[in-house]
C-alpha cells in the first residue's frame, strides 16, 4: 500500500486515526503485543506532548482520537517503537510463525528492516466539531461490540470506554466531556 493521501494540516484539532497491521494479521490477539501498544500510548501522553482522548486496540488495527503539535512525527515514532518491541517480543519468545508472516509482509522497497508490522499510513481525519468528536469516540468504543467480541463497550479490555464510564481502566486518557 502506498503513502496515505490523508494529511495532518492543522495541529489545533484532534484527529481520528486508524492504523492497521500488515496483511491484517491478528497480532494484537496476543496480550503481550497489545500491552506494548498500551505502554506506547501511555508513554506518548505522559512523556511526550500527545493528548489521547480515546482508543481501541482490535486484533489487527487500532483506532485513536489524538492531538499533538507534531502528530505525524509522534505517530511515526509510536509505530516504529511498537513494531520494534513486538518483533523483539516474538523473537525472544520463539514466535517464528508470526515472524515469518511479518517477514513476508515487508515492503521490498524498505531496505532498513526485515519485518513489517504496520501498514503504511495512518489515515488521519480532522475532528472539527463536538458532534464529530462524540461520533468518533462512540465509533471507537463500539467497534468491539460491532465485531461481536463483547456485548458492551466497557467489556472490551483494550479500550478507553471504561475511562468514560469512570471505571478502572488500563491507561489514563484525557476525557472529552459531553
PDB file of C-alpha atoms in Angstrom:
ATOM      1  CA  UNK A   1       0.000   0.000   0.000  1.00  0.00           C
ATOM      2  CA  UNK A   2       1.351   3.420  -0.926  1.00  0.00           C
ATOM      3  CA  UNK A   3       1.650   6.505   1.188  1.00  0.00           C
ATOM      4  CA  UNK A   4      -1.583   7.876   2.539  1.00  0.00           C
ATOM      5  CA  UNK A   5      -3.239  10.748   0.723  1.00  0.00           C
ATOM      6  CA  UNK A   6      -4.536  11.897   4.099  1.00  0.00           C
ATOM      7  CA  UNK A   7      -2.530  14.553   5.895  1.00  0.00           C
ATOM      8  CA  UNK A   8      -2.472  16.417   9.179  1.00  0.00           C
ATOM      9  CA  UNK A   9      -2.942  20.048   8.236  1.00  0.00           C
ATOM     10  CA  UNK A  10      -3.910  21.712  11.496  1.00  0.00           C
ATOM     11  CA  UNK A  11      -2.466  20.735  14.874  1.00  0.00           C
ATOM     12  CA  UNK A  12      -5.114  22.801  16.681  1.00  0.00           C
ATOM     13  CA  UNK A  13      -7.583  19.953  16.220  1.00  0.00           C
ATOM     14  CA  UNK A  14      -7.712  16.342  17.374  1.00  0.00           C
ATOM     15  CA  UNK A  15      -7.595  13.644  14.704  1.00  0.00           C
ATOM     16  CA  UNK A  16      -9.284  10.293  14.331  1.00  0.00           C
ATOM     17  CA  UNK A  17      -6.541   7.849  13.388  1.00  0.00           C
ATOM     18  CA  UNK A  18      -6.723   4.296  12.105  1.00  0.00           C
ATOM     19  CA  UNK A  19      -3.589   2.195  11.813  1.00  0.00           C
ATOM     20  CA  UNK A  20      -3.806  -1.367  10.552  1.00  0.00           C
ATOM     21  CA  UNK A  21      -1.385  -4.233  10.744  1.00  0.00           C
ATOM     22  CA  UNK A  22       0.327  -5.525   7.636  1.00  0.00           C
ATOM     23  CA  UNK A  23      -1.774  -8.106   5.821  1.00  0.00           C
ATOM     24  CA  UNK A  24      -4.406  -7.814   8.573  1.00  0.00           C
ATOM     25  CA  UNK A  25      -2.548 -10.264  10.804  1.00  0.00           C
ATOM     26  CA  UNK A  26      -4.238 -10.558  14.237  1.00  0.00           C
ATOM     27  CA  UNK A  27      -1.064  -9.722  16.176  1.00  0.00           C
ATOM     28  CA  UNK A  28      -2.904  -7.864  18.947  1.00  0.00           C
ATOM     29  CA  UNK A  29      -4.758 -11.049  19.876  1.00  0.00           C
ATOM     30  CA  UNK A  30      -1.563 -11.743  21.780  1.00  0.00           C
ATOM     31  CA  UNK A  31      -1.999  -9.916  25.139  1.00  0.00           C
ATOM     32  CA  UNK A  32       1.739  -9.163  25.348  1.00  0.00           C
ATOM     33  CA  UNK A  33       1.652  -7.430  21.960  1.00  0.00           C
ATOM     34  CA  UNK A  34      -1.457  -5.467  22.985  1.00  0.00           C
ATOM     35  CA  UNK A  35       0.330  -4.448  26.188  1.00  0.00           C
ATOM     36  CA  UNK A  36       3.183  -3.000  24.143  1.00  0.00           C
ATOM     37  CA  UNK A  37       0.679  -0.768  22.331  1.00  0.00           C
ATOM     38  CA  UNK A  38      -0.886   0.261  25.644  1.00  0.00           C
ATOM     39  CA  UNK A  39       2.541   1.103  27.042  1.00  0.00           C
ATOM     40  CA  UNK A  40       3.337   3.190  23.970  1.00  0.00           C
ATOM     41  CA  UNK A  41       0.006   5.060  24.202  1.00  0.00           C
ATOM     42  CA  UNK A  42       0.675   5.753  27.851  1.00  0.00           C
ATOM     43  CA  UNK A  43       4.206   6.924  27.050  1.00  0.00           C
ATOM     44  CA  UNK A  44       3.249   9.378  24.297  1.00  0.00           C
ATOM     45  CA  UNK A  45       0.729  11.050  26.554  1.00  0.00           C
ATOM     46  CA  UNK A  46       2.782  11.143  29.766  1.00  0.00           C
ATOM     47  CA  UNK A  47       6.306  11.719  28.380  1.00  0.00           C
ATOM     48  CA  UNK A  48       5.508  13.451  25.099  1.00  0.00           C
ATOM     49  CA  UNK A  49       3.025  16.142  24.090  1.00  0.00           C
ATOM     50  CA  UNK A  50       0.300  13.895  22.686  1.00  0.00           C
ATOM     51  CA  UNK A  51      -3.237  14.069  24.055  1.00  0.00           C
ATOM     52  CA  UNK A  52      -5.073  10.744  23.827  1.00  0.00           C
ATOM     53  CA  UNK A  53      -8.859  11.186  24.002  1.00  0.00           C
ATOM     54  CA  UNK A  54      -9.933   7.676  23.037  1.00  0.00           C
ATOM     55  CA  UNK A  55      -8.552   4.420  21.696  1.00  0.00           C
ATOM     56  CA  UNK A  56      -9.426   0.842  20.924  1.00  0.00           C
ATOM     57  CA  UNK A  57      -6.971  -1.926  20.143  1.00  0.00           C
ATOM     58  CA  UNK A  58      -8.554  -4.599  17.982  1.00  0.00           C
ATOM     59  CA  UNK A  59      -6.881  -7.811  16.846  1.00  0.00           C
ATOM     60  CA  UNK A  60      -5.434  -6.275  13.669  1.00  0.00           C
ATOM     61  CA  UNK A  61      -5.802  -2.494  13.943  1.00  0.00           C
ATOM     62  CA  UNK A  62      -6.060   0.437  16.311  1.00  0.00           C
ATOM     63  CA  UNK A  63      -8.339   3.453  16.316  1.00  0.00           C
ATOM     64  CA  UNK A  64      -7.442   6.576  18.273  1.00  0.00           C
ATOM     65  CA  UNK A  65      -8.551  10.137  18.762  1.00  0.00           C
ATOM     66  CA  UNK A  66      -5.382  12.067  19.490  1.00  0.00           C
ATOM     67  CA  UNK A  67      -3.880  15.522  19.205  1.00  0.00           C
ATOM     68  CA  UNK A  68      -0.288  16.734  19.047  1.00  0.00           C
ATOM     69  CA  UNK A  69       1.605  19.744  17.707  1.00  0.00           C
ATOM     70  CA  UNK A  70       3.625  17.372  15.556  1.00  0.00           C
ATOM     71  CA  UNK A  71       1.245  14.466  15.065  1.00  0.00           C
ATOM     72  CA  UNK A  72       2.989  12.877  12.047  1.00  0.00           C
ATOM     73  CA  UNK A  73       6.258  12.647  13.984  1.00  0.00           C
ATOM     74  CA  UNK A  74       4.554  11.189  17.071  1.00  0.00           C
ATOM     75  CA  UNK A  75       2.653   8.584  15.026  1.00  0.00           C
ATOM     76  CA  UNK A  76       5.833   7.596  13.183  1.00  0.00           C
ATOM     77  CA  UNK A  77       7.696   7.183  16.480  1.00  0.00           C
ATOM     78  CA  UNK A  78       4.757   5.281  18.016  1.00  0.00           C
ATOM     79  CA  UNK A  79       4.568   2.848  15.102  1.00  0.00           C
ATOM     80  CA  UNK A  80       8.331   2.416  14.905  1.00  0.00           C
ATOM     81  CA  UNK A  81       8.735   1.731  18.623  1.00  0.00           C
ATOM     82  CA  UNK A  82       5.774  -0.664  18.842  1.00  0.00           C
ATOM     83  CA  UNK A  83       6.936  -2.558  15.745  1.00  0.00           C
ATOM     84  CA  UNK A  84      10.450  -2.991  17.127  1.00  0.00           C
ATOM     85  CA  UNK A  85       9.168  -4.043  20.565  1.00  0.00           C
ATOM     86  CA  UNK A  86       6.671  -6.563  19.167  1.00  0.00           C
ATOM     87  CA  UNK A  87       9.196  -8.066  16.766  1.00  0.00           C
ATOM     88  CA  UNK A  88      11.668  -8.354  19.657  1.00  0.00           C
ATOM     89  CA  UNK A  89       8.947  -9.954  21.803  1.00  0.00           C
ATOM     90  CA  UNK A  90       8.208 -12.540  19.121  1.00  0.00           C
ATOM     91  CA  UNK A  91      11.898 -13.183  18.546  1.00  0.00           C
ATOM     92  CA  UNK A  92      12.659 -13.572  22.262  1.00  0.00           C
ATOM     93  CA  UNK A  93       9.717 -15.945  22.747  1.00  0.00           C
ATOM     94  CA  UNK A  94      10.288 -18.092  19.662  1.00  0.00           C
ATOM     95  CA  UNK A  95       7.163 -16.988  17.782  1.00  0.00           C
ATOM     96  CA  UNK A  96       8.725 -17.890  14.451  1.00  0.00           C
ATOM     97  CA  UNK A  97       5.441 -18.369  12.614  1.00  0.00           C
ATOM     98  CA  UNK A  98       4.405 -14.763  13.355  1.00  0.00           C
ATOM     99  CA  UNK A  99       7.862 -13.513  12.440  1.00  0.00           C
ATOM    100  CA  UNK A 100       7.738 -15.347   9.111  1.00  0.00           C
ATOM    101  CA  UNK A 101       4.390 -13.694   8.333  1.00  0.00           C
ATOM    102  CA  UNK A 102       5.805 -10.263   9.192  1.00  0.00           C
ATOM    103  CA  UNK A 103       8.835 -11.006   7.017  1.00  0.00           C
ATOM    104  CA  UNK A 104       6.568 -11.863   4.065  1.00  0.00           C
ATOM    105  CA  UNK A 105       4.525  -8.697   4.672  1.00  0.00           C
ATOM    106  CA  UNK A 106       7.565  -6.423   4.365  1.00  0.00           C
ATOM    107  CA  UNK A 107       7.545  -3.930   1.553  1.00  0.00           C
ATOM    108  CA  UNK A 108      10.510  -4.905  -0.679  1.00  0.00           C
ATOM    109  CA  UNK A 109      11.373  -1.215  -1.076  1.00  0.00           C
ATOM    110  CA  UNK A 110      12.191  -0.998   2.636  1.00  0.00           C
ATOM    111  CA  UNK A 111      15.835  -1.933   2.870  1.00  0.00           C
ATOM    112  CA  UNK A 112      16.220  -0.934   6.535  1.00  0.00           C
ATOM    113  CA  UNK A 113      14.119  -3.722   8.041  1.00  0.00           C
ATOM    114  CA  UNK A 114      13.463  -7.442   7.803  1.00  0.00           C
ATOM    115  CA  UNK A 115       9.845  -7.377   9.037  1.00  0.00           C
ATOM    116  CA  UNK A 116       6.843  -5.113   8.643  1.00  0.00           C
ATOM    117  CA  UNK A 117       4.268  -4.887  11.409  1.00  0.00           C
ATOM    118  CA  UNK A 118       2.200  -1.853  10.393  1.00  0.00           C
ATOM    119  CA  UNK A 119       0.692  -0.958   7.056  1.00  0.00           C
ATOM    120  CA  UNK A 120       1.977   2.330   5.720  1.00  0.00           C
ATOM    121  CA  UNK A 121      -0.075   5.386   6.514  1.00  0.00           C
ATOM    122  CA  UNK A 122      -2.465   6.107   9.339  1.00  0.00           C
ATOM    123  CA  UNK A 123      -5.432   7.881   7.724  1.00  0.00           C
ATOM    124  CA  UNK A 124      -5.879  10.974   9.937  1.00  0.00           C
ATOM    125  CA  UNK A 125      -9.304  12.606   9.843  1.00  0.00           C
ATOM    126  CA  UNK A 126      -9.591  16.031  11.418  1.00  0.00           C
ATOM    127  CA  UNK A 127     -12.254  16.351  14.096  1.00  0.00           C
ATOM    128  CA  UNK A 128     -13.694  19.790  13.527  1.00  0.00           C
ATOM    129  CA  UNK A 129     -16.724  19.804  15.859  1.00  0.00           C
ATOM    130  CA  UNK A 130     -18.002  18.396  19.144  1.00  0.00           C
ATOM    131  CA  UNK A 131     -20.575  16.392  17.199  1.00  0.00           C
ATOM    132  CA  UNK A 132     -17.871  14.667  15.144  1.00  0.00           C
ATOM    133  CA  UNK A 133     -15.738  14.112  18.266  1.00  0.00           C
ATOM    134  CA  UNK A 134     -18.631  12.341  20.019  1.00  0.00           C
ATOM    135  CA  UNK A 135     -19.364  10.280  16.909  1.00  0.00           C
ATOM    136  CA  UNK A 136     -15.726   9.143  16.603  1.00  0.00           C
ATOM    137  CA  UNK A 137     -15.393   8.290  20.318  1.00  0.00           C
ATOM    138  CA  UNK A 138     -18.610   6.275  20.190  1.00  0.00           C
ATOM    139  CA  UNK A 139     -17.463   4.545  16.999  1.00  0.00           C
ATOM    140  CA  UNK A 140     -14.166   3.616  18.681  1.00  0.00           C
ATOM    141  CA  UNK A 141     -15.846   2.286  21.808  1.00  0.00           C
ATOM    142  CA  UNK A 142     -18.476   0.326  19.876  1.00  0.00           C
ATOM    143  CA  UNK A 143     -16.002  -1.277  17.468  1.00  0.00           C
ATOM    144  CA  UNK A 144     -15.607  -4.497  19.546  1.00  0.00           C
ATOM    145  CA  UNK A 145     -19.394  -4.684  20.025  1.00  0.00           C
ATOM    146  CA  UNK A 146     -19.996  -4.313  16.299  1.00  0.00           C
ATOM    147  CA  UNK A 147     -17.452  -7.077  15.634  1.00  0.00           C
ATOM    148  CA  UNK A 148     -19.304  -9.354  18.074  1.00  0.00           C
ATOM    149  CA  UNK A 149     -16.428  -9.697  20.539  1.00  0.00           C
ATOM    150  CA  UNK A 150     -18.344  -8.247  23.526  1.00  0.00           C
ATOM    151  CA  UNK A 151     -21.891  -7.185  24.341  1.00  0.00           C
ATOM    152  CA  UNK A 152     -20.996  -3.838  25.923  1.00  0.00           C
ATOM    153  CA  UNK A 153     -18.152  -1.424  25.074  1.00  0.00           C
ATOM    154  CA  UNK A 154     -16.858  -1.405  28.651  1.00  0.00           C
ATOM    155  CA  UNK A 155     -16.320  -5.172  28.490  1.00  0.00           C
ATOM    156  CA  UNK A 156     -13.531  -4.765  25.923  1.00  0.00           C
ATOM    157  CA  UNK A 157     -10.294  -4.636  27.871  1.00  0.00           C
ATOM    158  CA  UNK A 158      -8.245  -2.707  25.285  1.00  0.00           C
ATOM    159  CA  UNK A 159     -10.348   0.422  25.005  1.00  0.00           C
ATOM    160  CA  UNK A 160     -10.936   3.766  26.676  1.00  0.00           C
ATOM    161  CA  UNK A 161     -14.673   3.008  27.089  1.00  0.00           C
ATOM    162  CA  UNK A 162     -14.131   2.251  30.779  1.00  0.00           C
ATOM    163  CA  UNK A 163     -12.380   5.608  31.249  1.00  0.00           C
ATOM    164  CA  UNK A 164     -15.502   7.394  30.012  1.00  0.00           C
ATOM    165  CA  UNK A 165     -17.653   5.456  32.477  1.00  0.00           C
ATOM    166  CA  UNK A 166     -15.245   6.407  35.298  1.00  0.00           C
ATOM    167  CA  UNK A 167     -14.340   2.741  35.806  1.00  0.00           C
ATOM    168  CA  UNK A 168     -10.914   1.254  36.438  1.00  0.00           C
ATOM    169  CA  UNK A 169      -9.015   1.210  33.152  1.00  0.00           C
ATOM    170  CA  UNK A 170      -5.678   0.076  31.783  1.00  0.00           C
ATOM    171  CA  UNK A 171      -4.249   3.527  30.953  1.00  0.00           C
ATOM    172  CA  UNK A 172      -5.454   7.082  31.513  1.00  0.00           C
ATOM    173  CA  UNK A 173      -6.871   9.244  28.735  1.00  0.00           C
ATOM    174  CA  UNK A 174      -7.960  12.860  28.515  1.00  0.00           C
ATOM    175  CA  UNK A 175     -11.735  12.733  28.720  1.00  0.00           C
ATOM    176  CA  UNK A 176     -13.781  14.726  26.254  1.00  0.00           C
ATOM    177  CA  UNK A 177     -16.726  15.907  28.317  1.00  0.00           C
ATOM    178  CA  UNK A 178     -20.045  15.577  26.526  1.00  0.00           C
TER     179      UNK A 178
END
